[in-house]
Each structure stands twice: as structure tokens, then as C-alpha cells.
Amino acid sequence: MAVSALELRPRGPVALMDAALRLCARDAGVWALTLPGGAAVVATLLHLLDAVDHGRSPTLPALYVTLAWFLRGVGQGAACHYVQELLLGAKAEPSVRQSLRAALEKLPSLFIAVAYLAFFNVLTLTFSLGIALFLLSAQGVGYAATMQGRGSPLKLYTLGSRLLGPSRGTATAVRWLMGVQVLVLLNLHVGLNFLLYLGRKLVGIDLTFAERFASLDNPPWLVFLVATTFALFEPLRAATATLLLVDGRVRQEGLDLLAAVQQLPERSAKRGGLTSKGVAAALLLATGLLLAAPASVEAAPEAATRQALRARLEKVATECELPEQVEGTALRDFDALDARETAKLERFVRRLEQLAFDDEDCETAAVTLESGLTQVSATAEAQARADARAATDRARAILARPEFQERPEKAPAERKEEDVPPEASWWRRFIDKLGEWLRDFFKRNTPQPQSRDTALPLSGGAAANALVVMLVALTLAVLGVVAVSVLRRKREGAGPALEVSTVDAAALAGNPDHALSRPPEGWAHLADALAAKGEYREAVRNLYLALLSRLHRDGAIHYDETLSNWDYLRAFRGRPEVKAPFRELTRRFDFAWYGNAPVGADGYTEFRAITAPLLAAPPAQEAAGA
């Protein structure tokens, strides 16, 4: 639905971004047109990265990425058309199907725009070392400009710059504000990791491999975050591009309107045409659309020729002693004629020169000069009337556009007959009576505030505040004492040389997968036997159980089947030089056992080499009586 021109006044970058956010939040059509392309780009990028990571041919995944990028361009074009129809369209409400049909009709131009923008952005960012990202902004409205079909898609940057006009600075500032995507990326990473943490702590789901995947040092996770953030901002890009073009159009048409109004002659209300009130209203509207008035109109290029003709005319009048006909305002209308009358003036002056100089007939020259000046005045007056009509028609044509029309007032809705409410039930009447009685009772018994002197140095409010502060301080002190005592008890009861065992021998015998059911040497021997059979994945698991058994016996960890491998790493309290290889072994084990990564002889040999120094380390001396 078309909106009023006063609502489409020039906006600043922050106000324009706010308007785009509000539009995307209130209308689902923009999301429906842009999210399919964004989701396709995310999926194909992850597929390409997976192919490269596993050594497969990237040709087909790269083709999928290209097709998804073209699909994104079609969605952007359809979304720009949808937003433009929402703001300036004649219909009450645009439809997603109509915008998609309009994008398909301009499919060749959109494909050219996609290729043009891809090469343009890559070349400018490469050769400017990224500086073009903050300086060039007209390409940001490329899809919106293509959907308007006002120029060649092969000159998209020039077309966008021309359509933006005075809004080019606003477009650059909006491009800077799009840097908020970095904050959204970080929040997305933190939010997803927080959900994994809640799932592990509250629900008890083993999400060790998912937590390892959702780490910033994992390239597929980074690609997923960047692509998802890019896809989430697709509706905002379409909305801001369309709003920027609308802003540029309002500014430029404001310049045209003000120039057309300034060309109107000053008339009174009695002479017809535009009244002084109408001119003032048009000037007020044009001034509201502009930040500064345009420059004055330059002089016509034929001014020099007309000045030469005027000098020749004055020479003829001097020769024939007719100075009164060219003095004062006699030649006022001579300079008001346009370029089309220059040839006629040339013939008129040449005729006077022939009569005055060649024929020496000054009387005839005087009569010809007088009649010619009268004709010049009549021609100038007719020309002024034609220019005024043209300026009036131009101003009216601009004001007749949909965005400069006032919104039709909604007809007042017919008042419906008030429905007679049904009689309340006895329970409802009882509740109402009880509420009225309670209000009256507490109103009668509320003591009236009385002003009296008190002997206390503090008021009641101040005493209550002081009491609350004391209670909070006392609570914090008690919590601090409890925390210190707990930490001290753990430090005294869990020394580095103390083995903590809470599982009896019968329980260990019934659970052969328990890390404490065998000594570290037993697990290592079993791992070597499995590796000799070619079962390297099971061998890696047995080596990791040997490591956990050793670290538990050394007091570096407390083995518990309910804890994950990374819980052991976070609660590690052994020697600092052991923690780094323990982290590396935990990472390799998770990828091999939980991630089903293939493990060969070389992988097992590397795992055995890292584990050997930790298993061969002599255990610390146990505490007496343990």
C-alpha cells in the first residue's frame, strides 16, 4: 500500500536500519523469499567443506554452491520487489507469489546481476586490500535496482549510484552498521554452546562429540556460524536496499519538485492558476524533503550572442538618433527570449542595419524598430505564460504520484448493537460482593498518617535499608566461610598421591568395561593384542582406559562412570606437563570412538607413542594407611 510522502522523508542510517528491522519483524513475506536461498548456501558450503576435508573431488559440491548462490540472487530480487510493493504499491497487500513471479520474469537480468556483483566484490576487495568494503556501497542496492529495470545490468554499480543520488552517504553508513553481524555470530556461538551445556547437565545426554564440534578451533563450525549469520541477515539486506532506493528517489524528486515550483511566476489568487496558498504548500513540502535548496539556474549559453545583437541594435539607434527607444526598460524583454528566437532577432537587427546604414532611411528604421520592440514584448509575455504552464504541469505530475497522496481516511465502522450481557451467576455475584466488602473493610481500618516527632535518630525506611544491608553482608560472609571450608577439606582429603576408590571388588568384577577393573598394564597389554588382530579402534579405547586407570591411581583424576572425558580434563589436578598430552589423547579418542573416524596402524602407533610416557611414569607414593 502506498504511503504518504511525509513518511518517506529522507532518513539517517540508524533510522533507516530501524525501519528495516521493524519491517522484517512484522512481515513474514521477506523471510519466506530470502531464507530458502540462505539455507541452500549454508548447506552447500558445509557439503563443499566436508568434501575437501575427506579428500573427495570438490567439483560437484562447488557446482552446488554456485547454483545455491544464484538461487539466493533470485530470492533477493523477489524480496526487494515485495518490499517495494509493500511501500509504494497500489494494492493493499502484496503477495509472495506475485513477487516471485516478478523475479522469474527478470531471471536473465538477475543472473547477470549475481555474476556482476560476485566478480565486482571479489576484485574490489582484493585490489583494495579490503578497504572497498567501507568505501563502496552502491553495489548493495544491485538487486533492488535490477528489479526496477531502469538500466543495463552490466553497469550495475553506475546504475545503483545514479538511483541512490544524495543517499549514497546513507548507503555507506548502513554498510558500516552491517558490521553488527560479528556480534550476532558470537552470540549464536555462545547460545548454541549454552544449549549443549544445559542438555548435558540437566537432561544427562552425552554431548561430548557435539561440544567438541561446536568449538571455535573447528573449521566446519566456523563456516557454519559465518554462513548462518549471513543467511539470517538476508531479509535485512533486501529491506535496507529497497529503503535506500526509496530514500534516494524521494530526495531527487524533492529537488525536481522544488525546481519546478521555483519556476512558477508570482501571481495573485485572482489571476487563476496556482494560488499563493498552493505555492506555499508546495514549497513547504519540497523544503521538507530537502536538506538544502538547489543551486540557481545557470545563464543560457546564447547570452553572448544576444549581447552582441543588443549592442548592434543600440548602434543603429544611435546612428538614427533614436536613443529614447533603447533606453531604460525598453530592451527588458529583449533578453527574456529563449534560444529559439535568436535567429529571428538576428534577421530583425540585420534589417535595421540595412535601413540605417545602406539605405540611410532612418524614418523607416524608426518605425520598424518601434514595431519590432512591440512584437518582442508580446513574444516574451507569451513565452512566460507557456513556461509557467509547463512548470505547473511538471509540479502537478510529481505531486500526482502515489507516494505524494494522502492516505484515505478509513470510514468509521458501524457501531454494533451492544449485546446485553447475560445475568451473572450466584457465584460471580458472591465474589463481587466479597471483594467490595474487603475493599470497604481495609479502607475503614487503614490508619491515617499522623505527623509526630520521633526520638529515633533514623526513620523507619532508613532503618529497614540498613537492616537489609546487614543481612546481605552476613549471608555473603556465611557463604564465603562455607566455600573456604569446603575447598580446604577437598585439598586436605584429595592429595596428589592419594588414590580414591569408591567401588568394591565385586562391582568391578561385574563390569569389565570399568577403567579400574584392570591395572594400567593390563589394559595396555590388551590393547596391543587387539592391535595385532587389526582391531585398532578397540585398541585405542583400551589404551585410553589404561590412561584413565593410571591417572586415577596417581590421584590426577577421580574416575566416575557418570563423568565425560572432558570433565576429567577440566577437573585435572595432576602434574602440569601431563595435562597437554592428556588433552590431545582425549581429542583423538573422541574422534575415533564417538565420531567413528577411521583408525589405522599409523594412528594407533601415534596414539601408543603419546600414551607410553604417561603409562610408564612411576606412581606417586601412596598415603600411609591407604
PDB file of C-alpha atoms in Angstrom, residues 90-292:
ATOM      1  CA  ALA A  90      -1.156   0.358  -5.422  1.00  0.00           C
ATOM      2  CA  LYS A  91      -2.584  -2.837  -3.950  1.00  0.00           C
ATOM      3  CA  ALA A  92      -3.442  -3.155  -0.292  1.00  0.00           C
ATOM      4  CA  GLU A  93      -1.164  -6.114   0.410  1.00  0.00           C
ATOM      5  CA  PRO A  94       1.485  -7.699  -1.878  1.00  0.00           C
ATOM      6  CA  SER A  95       1.825 -11.456  -2.138  1.00  0.00           C
ATOM      7  CA  VAL A  96       4.881 -13.697  -2.082  1.00  0.00           C
ATOM      8  CA  ARG A  97       3.740 -15.457  -5.253  1.00  0.00           C
ATOM      9  CA  GLN A  98       3.419 -12.165  -7.141  1.00  0.00           C
ATOM     10  CA  SER A  99       6.935 -11.059  -6.131  1.00  0.00           C
ATOM     11  CA  LEU A 100       8.385 -14.449  -7.038  1.00  0.00           C
ATOM     12  CA  ARG A 101       6.697 -14.250 -10.447  1.00  0.00           C
ATOM     13  CA  ALA A 102       8.188 -10.771 -10.984  1.00  0.00           C
ATOM     14  CA  ALA A 103      11.661 -12.117 -10.126  1.00  0.00           C
ATOM     15  CA  LEU A 104      11.265 -15.022 -12.563  1.00  0.00           C
ATOM     16  CA  GLU A 105      10.278 -12.580 -15.312  1.00  0.00           C
ATOM     17  CA  LYS A 106      13.589 -10.780 -14.772  1.00  0.00           C
ATOM     18  CA  LEU A 107      15.584 -14.008 -14.376  1.00  0.00           C
ATOM     19  CA  PRO A 108      18.264 -13.232 -17.023  1.00  0.00           C
ATOM     20  CA  SER A 109      18.900  -9.782 -15.537  1.00  0.00           C
ATOM     21  CA  LEU A 110      19.076 -11.236 -12.027  1.00  0.00           C
ATOM     22  CA  PHE A 111      21.582 -13.900 -13.122  1.00  0.00           C
ATOM     23  CA  ILE A 112      23.732 -11.204 -14.758  1.00  0.00           C
ATOM     24  CA  ALA A 113      23.486  -9.144 -11.558  1.00  0.00           C
ATOM     25  CA  VAL A 114      24.571 -12.135  -9.442  1.00  0.00           C
ATOM     26  CA  ALA A 115      27.653 -12.721 -11.599  1.00  0.00           C
ATOM     27  CA  TYR A 116      28.434  -8.999 -11.820  1.00  0.00           C
ATOM     28  CA  LEU A 117      28.238  -8.461  -8.053  1.00  0.00           C
ATOM     29  CA  ALA A 118      30.316 -11.579  -7.318  1.00  0.00           C
ATOM     30  CA  PHE A 119      33.174 -10.509  -9.606  1.00  0.00           C
ATOM     31  CA  PHE A 120      32.883  -6.857  -8.578  1.00  0.00           C
ATOM     32  CA  ASN A 121      33.127  -7.599  -4.849  1.00  0.00           C
ATOM     33  CA  VAL A 122      35.978 -10.069  -5.256  1.00  0.00           C
ATOM     34  CA  LEU A 123      38.037  -7.754  -7.479  1.00  0.00           C
ATOM     35  CA  THR A 124      37.486  -4.590  -5.446  1.00  0.00           C
ATOM     36  CA  LEU A 125      38.175  -6.276  -2.103  1.00  0.00           C
ATOM     37  CA  THR A 126      41.279  -7.998  -3.476  1.00  0.00           C
ATOM     38  CA  PHE A 127      42.889  -4.998  -5.146  1.00  0.00           C
ATOM     39  CA  SER A 128      41.950  -2.545  -2.361  1.00  0.00           C
ATOM     40  CA  LEU A 129      43.043  -4.941   0.429  1.00  0.00           C
ATOM     41  CA  GLY A 130      39.553  -4.824   1.965  1.00  0.00           C
ATOM     42  CA  ILE A 131      39.265  -1.016   2.030  1.00  0.00           C
ATOM     43  CA  ALA A 132      36.478  -1.094  -0.579  1.00  0.00           C
ATOM     44  CA  LEU A 133      34.269  -2.802   1.993  1.00  0.00           C
ATOM     45  CA  PHE A 134      33.979   0.527   3.843  1.00  0.00           C
ATOM     46  CA  LEU A 135      34.062   2.924   0.860  1.00  0.00           C
ATOM     47  CA  LEU A 136      31.973   1.400  -1.959  1.00  0.00           C
ATOM     48  CA  SER A 137      28.298   0.906  -1.174  1.00  0.00           C
ATOM     49  CA  ALA A 138      26.254   1.431  -4.364  1.00  0.00           C
ATOM     50  CA  GLN A 139      26.507  -2.285  -5.229  1.00  0.00           C
ATOM     51  CA  GLY A 140      24.481  -3.040  -2.088  1.00  0.00           C
ATOM     52  CA  VAL A 141      21.298  -1.965  -3.907  1.00  0.00           C
ATOM     53  CA  GLY A 142      22.130  -4.027  -7.010  1.00  0.00           C
ATOM     54  CA  TYR A 143      19.233  -6.487  -6.774  1.00  0.00           C
ATOM     55  CA  ALA A 144      16.707  -3.749  -5.984  1.00  0.00           C
ATOM     56  CA  ALA A 145      17.967  -1.668  -8.934  1.00  0.00           C
ATOM     57  CA  THR A 146      17.789  -4.699 -11.230  1.00  0.00           C
ATOM     58  CA  MET A 147      14.159  -5.345 -10.277  1.00  0.00           C
ATOM     59  CA  GLN A 148      13.270  -1.761 -11.253  1.00  0.00           C
ATOM     60  CA  GLY A 149      14.700  -2.362 -14.734  1.00  0.00           C
ATOM     61  CA  ARG A 150      15.921   1.188 -15.296  1.00  0.00           C
ATOM     62  CA  GLY A 151      19.306   0.412 -16.811  1.00  0.00           C
ATOM     63  CA  SER A 152      21.673  -2.246 -18.054  1.00  0.00           C
ATOM     64  CA  PRO A 153      22.683  -4.911 -15.507  1.00  0.00           C
ATOM     65  CA  LEU A 154      26.200  -4.768 -16.963  1.00  0.00           C
ATOM     66  CA  LYS A 155      26.541  -1.243 -15.481  1.00  0.00           C
ATOM     67  CA  LEU A 156      25.055  -2.130 -12.136  1.00  0.00           C
ATOM     68  CA  TYR A 157      27.344  -0.028  -9.947  1.00  0.00           C
ATOM     69  CA  THR A 158      26.768   3.100 -12.043  1.00  0.00           C
ATOM     70  CA  LEU A 159      23.024   2.428 -12.085  1.00  0.00           C
ATOM     71  CA  GLY A 160      22.885   1.982  -8.313  1.00  0.00           C
ATOM     72  CA  SER A 161      24.914   5.135  -7.725  1.00  0.00           C
ATOM     73  CA  ARG A 162      22.595   7.136 -10.008  1.00  0.00           C
ATOM     74  CA  LEU A 163      19.437   5.811  -8.352  1.00  0.00           C
ATOM     75  CA  LEU A 164      20.791   6.494  -4.874  1.00  0.00           C
ATOM     76  CA  GLY A 165      21.698  10.080  -5.698  1.00  0.00           C
ATOM     77  CA  PRO A 166      22.025  12.093  -2.461  1.00  0.00           C
ATOM     78  CA  SER A 167      21.548   8.898  -0.411  1.00  0.00           C
ATOM     79  CA  ARG A 168      24.995   7.497  -1.273  1.00  0.00           C
ATOM     80  CA  GLY A 169      26.385   8.659   2.077  1.00  0.00           C
ATOM     81  CA  THR A 170      23.495   6.978   3.886  1.00  0.00           C
ATOM     82  CA  ALA A 171      24.197   3.727   1.991  1.00  0.00           C
ATOM     83  CA  THR A 172      27.845   3.793   3.115  1.00  0.00           C
ATOM     84  CA  ALA A 173      26.846   4.328   6.741  1.00  0.00           C
ATOM     85  CA  VAL A 174      24.315   1.467   6.512  1.00  0.00           C
ATOM     86  CA  ARG A 175      27.105  -0.770   5.181  1.00  0.00           C
ATOM     87  CA  TRP A 176      29.171   0.076   8.271  1.00  0.00           C
ATOM     88  CA  LEU A 177      26.219  -0.687  10.540  1.00  0.00           C
ATOM     89  CA  MET A 178      26.004  -4.149   8.980  1.00  0.00           C
ATOM     90  CA  GLY A 179      29.147  -4.932  10.995  1.00  0.00           C
ATOM     91  CA  VAL A 180      26.761  -5.912  13.777  1.00  0.00           C
ATOM     92  CA  GLN A 181      26.843  -9.362  12.139  1.00  0.00           C
ATOM     93  CA  VAL A 182      30.043 -10.069  14.090  1.00  0.00           C
ATOM     94  CA  LEU A 183      28.175  -9.645  17.381  1.00  0.00           C
ATOM     95  CA  VAL A 184      25.354 -11.863  16.131  1.00  0.00           C
ATOM     96  CA  LEU A 185      27.906 -14.547  15.190  1.00  0.00           C
ATOM     97  CA  LEU A 186      29.444 -14.511  18.676  1.00  0.00           C
ATOM     98  CA  ASN A 187      26.021 -14.597  20.336  1.00  0.00           C
ATOM     99  CA  LEU A 188      24.996 -17.510  18.121  1.00  0.00           C
ATOM    100  CA  HIS A 189      28.115 -19.455  19.152  1.00  0.00           C
ATOM    101  CA  VAL A 190      27.590 -18.740  22.857  1.00  0.00           C
ATOM    102  CA  GLY A 191      23.871 -19.559  22.696  1.00  0.00           C
ATOM    103  CA  LEU A 192      24.334 -22.938  20.982  1.00  0.00           C
ATOM    104  CA  ASN A 193      27.098 -23.933  23.401  1.00  0.00           C
ATOM    105  CA  PHE A 194      24.887 -22.928  26.314  1.00  0.00           C
ATOM    106  CA  LEU A 195      22.115 -25.172  24.999  1.00  0.00           C
ATOM    107  CA  LEU A 196      24.578 -28.083  24.794  1.00  0.00           C
ATOM    108  CA  TYR A 197      25.678 -27.376  28.355  1.00  0.00           C
ATOM    109  CA  LEU A 198      22.066 -27.423  29.576  1.00  0.00           C
ATOM    110  CA  GLY A 199      21.399 -30.659  27.728  1.00  0.00           C
ATOM    111  CA  ARG A 200      24.391 -32.306  29.372  1.00  0.00           C
ATOM    112  CA  LYS A 201      23.800 -31.001  32.877  1.00  0.00           C
ATOM    113  CA  LEU A 202      20.019 -31.024  33.167  1.00  0.00           C
ATOM    114  CA  VAL A 203      18.933 -33.832  30.851  1.00  0.00           C
ATOM    115  CA  GLY A 204      22.033 -36.004  31.196  1.00  0.00           C
ATOM    116  CA  ILE A 205      22.611 -36.504  27.454  1.00  0.00           C
ATOM    117  CA  ASP A 206      26.136 -37.407  26.385  1.00  0.00           C
ATOM    118  CA  LEU A 207      27.006 -34.491  24.094  1.00  0.00           C
ATOM    119  CA  THR A 208      30.784 -34.789  24.220  1.00  0.00           C
ATOM    120  CA  PHE A 209      31.248 -35.050  20.472  1.00  0.00           C
ATOM    121  CA  ALA A 210      28.766 -32.190  19.822  1.00  0.00           C
ATOM    122  CA  GLU A 211      30.594 -29.959  22.299  1.00  0.00           C
ATOM    123  CA  ARG A 212      33.879 -30.776  20.616  1.00  0.00           C
ATOM    124  CA  PHE A 213      32.382 -29.969  17.186  1.00  0.00           C
ATOM    125  CA  ALA A 214      30.949 -26.637  18.401  1.00  0.00           C
ATOM    126  CA  SER A 215      34.381 -25.166  19.116  1.00  0.00           C
ATOM    127  CA  LEU A 216      35.947 -22.105  17.530  1.00  0.00           C
ATOM    128  CA  ASP A 217      39.091 -24.078  16.598  1.00  0.00           C
ATOM    129  CA  ASN A 218      36.973 -26.365  14.371  1.00  0.00           C
ATOM    130  CA  PRO A 219      36.842 -25.007  10.760  1.00  0.00           C
ATOM    131  CA  PRO A 220      33.460 -26.597   9.838  1.00  0.00           C
ATOM    132  CA  TRP A 221      31.885 -24.958  12.881  1.00  0.00           C
ATOM    133  CA  LEU A 222      33.291 -21.555  11.904  1.00  0.00           C
ATOM    134  CA  VAL A 223      31.953 -21.961   8.364  1.00  0.00           C
ATOM    135  CA  PHE A 224      28.555 -22.922   9.769  1.00  0.00           C
ATOM    136  CA  LEU A 225      28.462 -19.839  12.036  1.00  0.00           C
ATOM    137  CA  VAL A 226      29.501 -17.433   9.269  1.00  0.00           C
ATOM    138  CA  ALA A 227      27.071 -18.874   6.713  1.00  0.00           C
ATOM    139  CA  THR A 228      24.158 -18.999   9.176  1.00  0.00           C
ATOM    140  CA  THR A 229      24.721 -15.394  10.282  1.00  0.00           C
ATOM    141  CA  PHE A 230      24.872 -14.344   6.619  1.00  0.00           C
ATOM    142  CA  ALA A 231      21.588 -16.152   5.923  1.00  0.00           C
ATOM    143  CA  LEU A 232      19.856 -14.575   8.932  1.00  0.00           C
ATOM    144  CA  PHE A 233      20.705 -11.091   7.635  1.00  0.00           C
ATOM    145  CA  GLU A 234      19.321 -11.745   4.128  1.00  0.00           C
ATOM    146  CA  PRO A 235      15.874 -10.195   4.845  1.00  0.00           C
ATOM    147  CA  LEU A 236      17.543  -7.120   6.339  1.00  0.00           C
ATOM    148  CA  ARG A 237      19.710  -6.678   3.236  1.00  0.00           C
ATOM    149  CA  ALA A 238      16.695  -6.726   0.926  1.00  0.00           C
ATOM    150  CA  ALA A 239      14.748  -4.316   3.137  1.00  0.00           C
ATOM    151  CA  THR A 240      17.613  -1.807   3.506  1.00  0.00           C
ATOM    152  CA  ALA A 241      18.398  -1.878  -0.235  1.00  0.00           C
ATOM    153  CA  THR A 242      14.798  -1.069  -1.132  1.00  0.00           C
ATOM    154  CA  LEU A 243      14.501   1.617   1.545  1.00  0.00           C
ATOM    155  CA  LEU A 244      17.727   3.230   0.307  1.00  0.00           C
ATOM    156  CA  LEU A 245      16.363   3.436  -3.243  1.00  0.00           C
ATOM    157  CA  VAL A 246      13.102   4.903  -1.951  1.00  0.00           C
ATOM    158  CA  ASP A 247      15.091   7.423   0.112  1.00  0.00           C
ATOM    159  CA  GLY A 248      17.172   8.382  -2.937  1.00  0.00           C
ATOM    160  CA  ARG A 249      14.058   8.746  -5.071  1.00  0.00           C
ATOM    161  CA  VAL A 250      12.359  10.995  -2.508  1.00  0.00           C
ATOM    162  CA  ARG A 251      15.435  13.210  -2.275  1.00  0.00           C
ATOM    163  CA  GLN A 252      15.853  13.511  -6.041  1.00  0.00           C
ATOM    164  CA  GLU A 253      12.168  14.098  -6.723  1.00  0.00           C
ATOM    165  CA  GLY A 254      12.200  16.664  -3.949  1.00  0.00           C
ATOM    166  CA  LEU A 255      14.894  18.514  -5.903  1.00  0.00           C
ATOM    167  CA  ASP A 256      12.805  18.272  -9.103  1.00  0.00           C
ATOM    168  CA  LEU A 257       9.677  19.468  -7.318  1.00  0.00           C
ATOM    169  CA  LEU A 258      11.387  22.449  -5.732  1.00  0.00           C
ATOM    170  CA  ALA A 259      12.961  23.443  -9.061  1.00  0.00           C
ATOM    171  CA  ALA A 260       9.558  23.227 -10.782  1.00  0.00           C
ATOM    172  CA  VAL A 261       7.865  25.305  -8.081  1.00  0.00           C
ATOM    173  CA  GLN A 262      10.551  27.979  -8.224  1.00  0.00           C
ATOM    174  CA  GLN A 263       9.913  28.402 -11.948  1.00  0.00           C
ATOM    175  CA  LEU A 264       6.275  29.385 -11.338  1.00  0.00           C
ATOM    176  CA  PRO A 265       5.633  33.141 -11.735  1.00  0.00           C
ATOM    177  CA  GLU A 266       4.310  35.111  -8.829  1.00  0.00           C
ATOM    178  CA  ARG A 267       0.538  35.506  -9.281  1.00  0.00           C
ATOM    179  CA  SER A 268      -2.254  36.643  -7.149  1.00  0.00           C
ATOM    180  CA  ALA A 269      -5.242  34.456  -6.358  1.00  0.00           C
ATOM    181  CA  LYS A 270      -7.448  36.453  -8.785  1.00  0.00           C
ATOM    182  CA  ARG A 271      -5.431  35.633 -11.898  1.00  0.00           C
ATOM    183  CA  GLY A 272      -6.061  31.873 -11.669  1.00  0.00           C
ATOM    184  CA  GLY A 273      -3.567  29.061 -11.883  1.00  0.00           C
ATOM    185  CA  LEU A 274      -1.791  28.092  -8.668  1.00  0.00           C
ATOM    186  CA  THR A 275      -2.827  30.300  -5.760  1.00  0.00           C
ATOM    187  CA  SER A 276      -0.329  31.719  -3.316  1.00  0.00           C
ATOM    188  CA  LYS A 277      -1.540  29.222  -0.715  1.00  0.00           C
ATOM    189  CA  GLY A 278      -0.922  26.312  -3.105  1.00  0.00           C
ATOM    190  CA  VAL A 279       2.550  27.596  -3.990  1.00  0.00           C
ATOM    191  CA  ALA A 280       3.375  27.982  -0.305  1.00  0.00           C
ATOM    192  CA  ALA A 281       2.197  24.429   0.416  1.00  0.00           C
ATOM    193  CA  ALA A 282       4.250  23.033  -2.452  1.00  0.00           C
ATOM    194  CA  LEU A 283       7.293  24.983  -1.296  1.00  0.00           C
ATOM    195  CA  LEU A 284       6.788  23.696   2.244  1.00  0.00           C
ATOM    196  CA  LEU A 285       6.596  20.092   1.015  1.00  0.00           C
ATOM    197  CA  ALA A 286       9.669  20.470  -1.178  1.00  0.00           C
ATOM    198  CA  THR A 287      11.608  22.179   1.618  1.00  0.00           C
ATOM    199  CA  GLY A 288      10.689  19.371   3.992  1.00  0.00           C
ATOM    200  CA  LEU A 289      12.053  16.823   1.525  1.00  0.00           C
ATOM    201  CA  LEU A 290      15.392  18.585   1.136  1.00  0.00           C
ATOM    202  CA  LEU A 291      18.190  19.468   3.473  1.00  0.00           C
ATOM    203  CA  ALA A 292      19.379  22.342   1.292  1.00  0.00           C
TER     204      ALA A 292
END
